[in-house]
CSV table of N, CA and C in Angstrom, one decimal:
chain,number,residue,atom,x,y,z
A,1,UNK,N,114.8,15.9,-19.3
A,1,UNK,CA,115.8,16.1,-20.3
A,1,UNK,C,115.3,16.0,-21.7
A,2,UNK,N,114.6,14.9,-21.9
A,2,UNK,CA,114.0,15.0,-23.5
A,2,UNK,C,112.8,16.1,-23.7
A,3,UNK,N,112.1,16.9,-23.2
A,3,UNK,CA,111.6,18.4,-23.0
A,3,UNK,C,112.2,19.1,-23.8
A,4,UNK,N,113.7,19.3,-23.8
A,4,UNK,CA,114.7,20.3,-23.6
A,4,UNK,C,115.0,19.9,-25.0
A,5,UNK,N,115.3,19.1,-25.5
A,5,UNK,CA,115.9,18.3,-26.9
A,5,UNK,C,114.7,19.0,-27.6
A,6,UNK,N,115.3,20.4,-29.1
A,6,UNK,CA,115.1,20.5,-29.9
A,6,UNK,C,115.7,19.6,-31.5
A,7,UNK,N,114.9,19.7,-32.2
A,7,UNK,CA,115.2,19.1,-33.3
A,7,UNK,C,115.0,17.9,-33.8
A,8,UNK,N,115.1,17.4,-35.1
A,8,UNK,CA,114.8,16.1,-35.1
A,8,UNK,C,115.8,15.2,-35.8
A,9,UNK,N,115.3,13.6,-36.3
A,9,UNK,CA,115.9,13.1,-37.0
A,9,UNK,C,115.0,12.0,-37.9
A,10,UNK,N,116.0,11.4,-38.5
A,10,UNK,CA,115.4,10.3,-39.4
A,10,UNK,C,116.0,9.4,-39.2
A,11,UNK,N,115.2,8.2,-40.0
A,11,UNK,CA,115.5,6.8,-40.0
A,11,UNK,C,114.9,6.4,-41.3
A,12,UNK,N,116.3,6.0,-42.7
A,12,UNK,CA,115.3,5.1,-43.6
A,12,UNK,C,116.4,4.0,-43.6
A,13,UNK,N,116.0,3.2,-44.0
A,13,UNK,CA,116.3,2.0,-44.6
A,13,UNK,C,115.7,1.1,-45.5
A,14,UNK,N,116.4,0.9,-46.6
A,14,UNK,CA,116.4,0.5,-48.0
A,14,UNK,C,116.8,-0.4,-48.7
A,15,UNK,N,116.2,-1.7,-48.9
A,15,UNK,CA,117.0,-3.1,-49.2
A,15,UNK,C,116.4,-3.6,-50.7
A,16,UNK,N,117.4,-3.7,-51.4
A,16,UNK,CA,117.1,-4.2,-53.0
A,16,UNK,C,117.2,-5.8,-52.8
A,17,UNK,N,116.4,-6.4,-53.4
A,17,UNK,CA,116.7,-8.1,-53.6
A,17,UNK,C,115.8,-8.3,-54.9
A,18,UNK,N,116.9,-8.7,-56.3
A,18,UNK,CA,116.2,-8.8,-57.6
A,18,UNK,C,115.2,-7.7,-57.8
A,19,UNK,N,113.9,-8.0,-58.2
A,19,UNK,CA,113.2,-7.0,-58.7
A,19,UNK,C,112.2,-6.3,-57.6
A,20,UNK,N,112.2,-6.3,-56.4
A,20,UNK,CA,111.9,-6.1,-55.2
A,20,UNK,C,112.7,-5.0,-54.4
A,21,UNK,N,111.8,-4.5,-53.8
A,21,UNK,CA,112.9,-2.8,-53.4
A,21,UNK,C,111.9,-2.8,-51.7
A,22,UNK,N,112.1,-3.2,-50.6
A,22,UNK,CA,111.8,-2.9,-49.3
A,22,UNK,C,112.1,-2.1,-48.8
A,23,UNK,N,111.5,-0.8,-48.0
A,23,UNK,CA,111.8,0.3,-47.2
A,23,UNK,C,111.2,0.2,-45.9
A,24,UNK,N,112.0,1.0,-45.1
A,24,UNK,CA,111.5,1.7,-43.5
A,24,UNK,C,111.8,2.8,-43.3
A,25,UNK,N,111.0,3.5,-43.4
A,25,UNK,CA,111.6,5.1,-43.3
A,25,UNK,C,110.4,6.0,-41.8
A,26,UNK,N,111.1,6.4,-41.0
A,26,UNK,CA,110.8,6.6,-39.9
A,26,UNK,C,111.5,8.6,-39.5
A,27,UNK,N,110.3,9.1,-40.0
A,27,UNK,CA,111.2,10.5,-40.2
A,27,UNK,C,111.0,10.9,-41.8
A,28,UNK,N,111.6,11.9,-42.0
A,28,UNK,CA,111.6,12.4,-43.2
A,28,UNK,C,113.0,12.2,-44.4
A,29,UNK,N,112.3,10.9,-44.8
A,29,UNK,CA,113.4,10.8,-45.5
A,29,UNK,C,112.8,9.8,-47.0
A,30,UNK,N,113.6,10.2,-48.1
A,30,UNK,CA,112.6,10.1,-49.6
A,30,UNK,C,113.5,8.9,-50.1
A,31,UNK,N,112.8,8.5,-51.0
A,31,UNK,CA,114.1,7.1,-52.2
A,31,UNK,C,113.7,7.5,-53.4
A,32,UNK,N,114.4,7.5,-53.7
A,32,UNK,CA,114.4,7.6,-55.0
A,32,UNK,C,115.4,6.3,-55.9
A,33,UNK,N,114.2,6.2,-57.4
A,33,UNK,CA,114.7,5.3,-58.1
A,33,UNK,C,114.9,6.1,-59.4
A,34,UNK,N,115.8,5.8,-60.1
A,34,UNK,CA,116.4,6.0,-61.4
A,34,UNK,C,116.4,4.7,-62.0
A,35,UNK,N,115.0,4.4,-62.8
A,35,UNK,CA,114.8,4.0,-63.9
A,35,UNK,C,114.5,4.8,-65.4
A,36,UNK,N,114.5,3.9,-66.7
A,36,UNK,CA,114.4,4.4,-67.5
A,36,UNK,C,112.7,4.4,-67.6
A,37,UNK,N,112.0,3.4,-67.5
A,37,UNK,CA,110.7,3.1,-67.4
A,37,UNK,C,110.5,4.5,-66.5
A,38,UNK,N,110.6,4.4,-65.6
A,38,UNK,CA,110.3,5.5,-64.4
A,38,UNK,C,110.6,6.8,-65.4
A,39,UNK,N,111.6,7.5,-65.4
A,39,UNK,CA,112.1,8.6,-66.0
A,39,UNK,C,110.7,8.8,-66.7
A,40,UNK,N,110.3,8.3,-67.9
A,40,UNK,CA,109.3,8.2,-69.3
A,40,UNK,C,108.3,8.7,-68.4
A,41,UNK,N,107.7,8.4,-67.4
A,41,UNK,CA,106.7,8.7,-66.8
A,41,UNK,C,106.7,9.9,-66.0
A,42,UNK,N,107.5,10.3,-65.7
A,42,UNK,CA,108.2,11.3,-64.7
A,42,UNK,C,108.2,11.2,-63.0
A,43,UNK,N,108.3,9.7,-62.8
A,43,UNK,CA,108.4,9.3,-61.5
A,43,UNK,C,109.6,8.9,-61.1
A,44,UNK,N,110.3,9.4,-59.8
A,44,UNK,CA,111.5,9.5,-59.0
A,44,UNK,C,111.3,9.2,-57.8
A,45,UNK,N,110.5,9.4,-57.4
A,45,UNK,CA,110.0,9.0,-55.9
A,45,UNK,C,109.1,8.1,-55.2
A,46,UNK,N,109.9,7.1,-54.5
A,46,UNK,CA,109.3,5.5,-54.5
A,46,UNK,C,108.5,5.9,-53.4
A,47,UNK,N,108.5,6.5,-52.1
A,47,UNK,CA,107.7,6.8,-51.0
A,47,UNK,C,107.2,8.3,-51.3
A,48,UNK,N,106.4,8.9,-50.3
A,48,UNK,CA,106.3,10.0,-49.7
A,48,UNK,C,105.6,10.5,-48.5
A,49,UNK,N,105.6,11.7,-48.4
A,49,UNK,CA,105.6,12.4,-47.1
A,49,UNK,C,104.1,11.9,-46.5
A,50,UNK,N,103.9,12.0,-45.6
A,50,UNK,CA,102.8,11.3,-44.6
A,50,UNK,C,102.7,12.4,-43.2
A,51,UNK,N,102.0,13.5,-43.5
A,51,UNK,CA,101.4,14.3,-41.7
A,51,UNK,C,100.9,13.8,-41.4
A,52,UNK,N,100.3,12.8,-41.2
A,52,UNK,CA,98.7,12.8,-40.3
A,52,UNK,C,99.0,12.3,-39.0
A,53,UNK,N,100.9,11.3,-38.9
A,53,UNK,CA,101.1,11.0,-37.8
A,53,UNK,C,102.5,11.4,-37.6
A,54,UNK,N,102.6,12.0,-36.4
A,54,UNK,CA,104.4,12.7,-36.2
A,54,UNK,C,105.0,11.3,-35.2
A,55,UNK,N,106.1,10.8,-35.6
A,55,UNK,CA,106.4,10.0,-34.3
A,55,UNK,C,107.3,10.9,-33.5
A,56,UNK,N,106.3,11.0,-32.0
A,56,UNK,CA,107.4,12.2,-31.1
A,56,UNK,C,106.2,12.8,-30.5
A,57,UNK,N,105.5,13.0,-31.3
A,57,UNK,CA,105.1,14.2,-31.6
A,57,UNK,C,104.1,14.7,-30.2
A,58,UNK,N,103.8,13.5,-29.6
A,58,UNK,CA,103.0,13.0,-28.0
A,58,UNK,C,104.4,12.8,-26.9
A,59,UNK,N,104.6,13.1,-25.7
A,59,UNK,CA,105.0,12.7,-25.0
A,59,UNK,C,104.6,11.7,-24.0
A,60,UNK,N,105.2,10.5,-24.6
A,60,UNK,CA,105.0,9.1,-23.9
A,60,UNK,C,104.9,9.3,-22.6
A,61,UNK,N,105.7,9.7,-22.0
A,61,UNK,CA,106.1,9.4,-20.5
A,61,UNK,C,105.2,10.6,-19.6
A,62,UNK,N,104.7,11.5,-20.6
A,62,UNK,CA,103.4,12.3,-19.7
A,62,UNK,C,102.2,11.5,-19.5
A,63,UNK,N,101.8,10.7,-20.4
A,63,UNK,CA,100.5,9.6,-20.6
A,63,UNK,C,100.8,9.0,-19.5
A,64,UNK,N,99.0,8.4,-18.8
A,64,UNK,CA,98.8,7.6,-18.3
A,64,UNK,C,99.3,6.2,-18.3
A,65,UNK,N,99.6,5.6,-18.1
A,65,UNK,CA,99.5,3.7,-17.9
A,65,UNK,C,98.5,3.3,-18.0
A,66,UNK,N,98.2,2.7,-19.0
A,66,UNK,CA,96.8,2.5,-19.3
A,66,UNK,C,96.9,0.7,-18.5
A,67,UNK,N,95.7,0.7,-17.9
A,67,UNK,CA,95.3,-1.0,-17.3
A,67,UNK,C,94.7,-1.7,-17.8
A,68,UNK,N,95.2,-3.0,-18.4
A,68,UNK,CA,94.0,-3.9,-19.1
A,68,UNK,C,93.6,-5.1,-18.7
C-alpha cells in the first residue's frame, strides 16, 4: 500500500522563547523572520533547503534487518 502513495508532505515546527527561535522542519518547509536588522541585510530566511538526504526517499521495509 505505501508503493502506491504518490506525493508528499511536510513537517515544521517553530518555537520562539525571548531571543531564541527553535525549529524542526522535516520536509520542505522555510521560516521566515521579519526583522528590521534582518530586512538591512536582506535576509528572510532562517533555514534552508537541504538534497543530499530525502526522508522516504529508501524504502524501509524493503531493507534487510540488519543483526548486531
Amino acid at each position: 500500500k505505501c508503493k502506491k502513495i504518490k506525493g508528499e508532505t511536510a513537517c515544521l515546527l517553530c518555537v520562539r522563547k525571548e531571543n531564541y527561535i527553535w525549529w524542526l522542519s522535516i520536509g520542505d518547509g522555510l521560516v521566515y523572520v521579519f526583522h528590521e536588522e534582518l530586512h538591512k541585510l536582506g535576509q528572510y530566511a532562517l533555514n534552508q533547503r537541504h538534497f543530499y538526504e530525502w526522508i522516504g526517499n529508501v524504502n524501509t521495509f524493503d531493507l534487510p534487518v540488519p543483526c548486531y
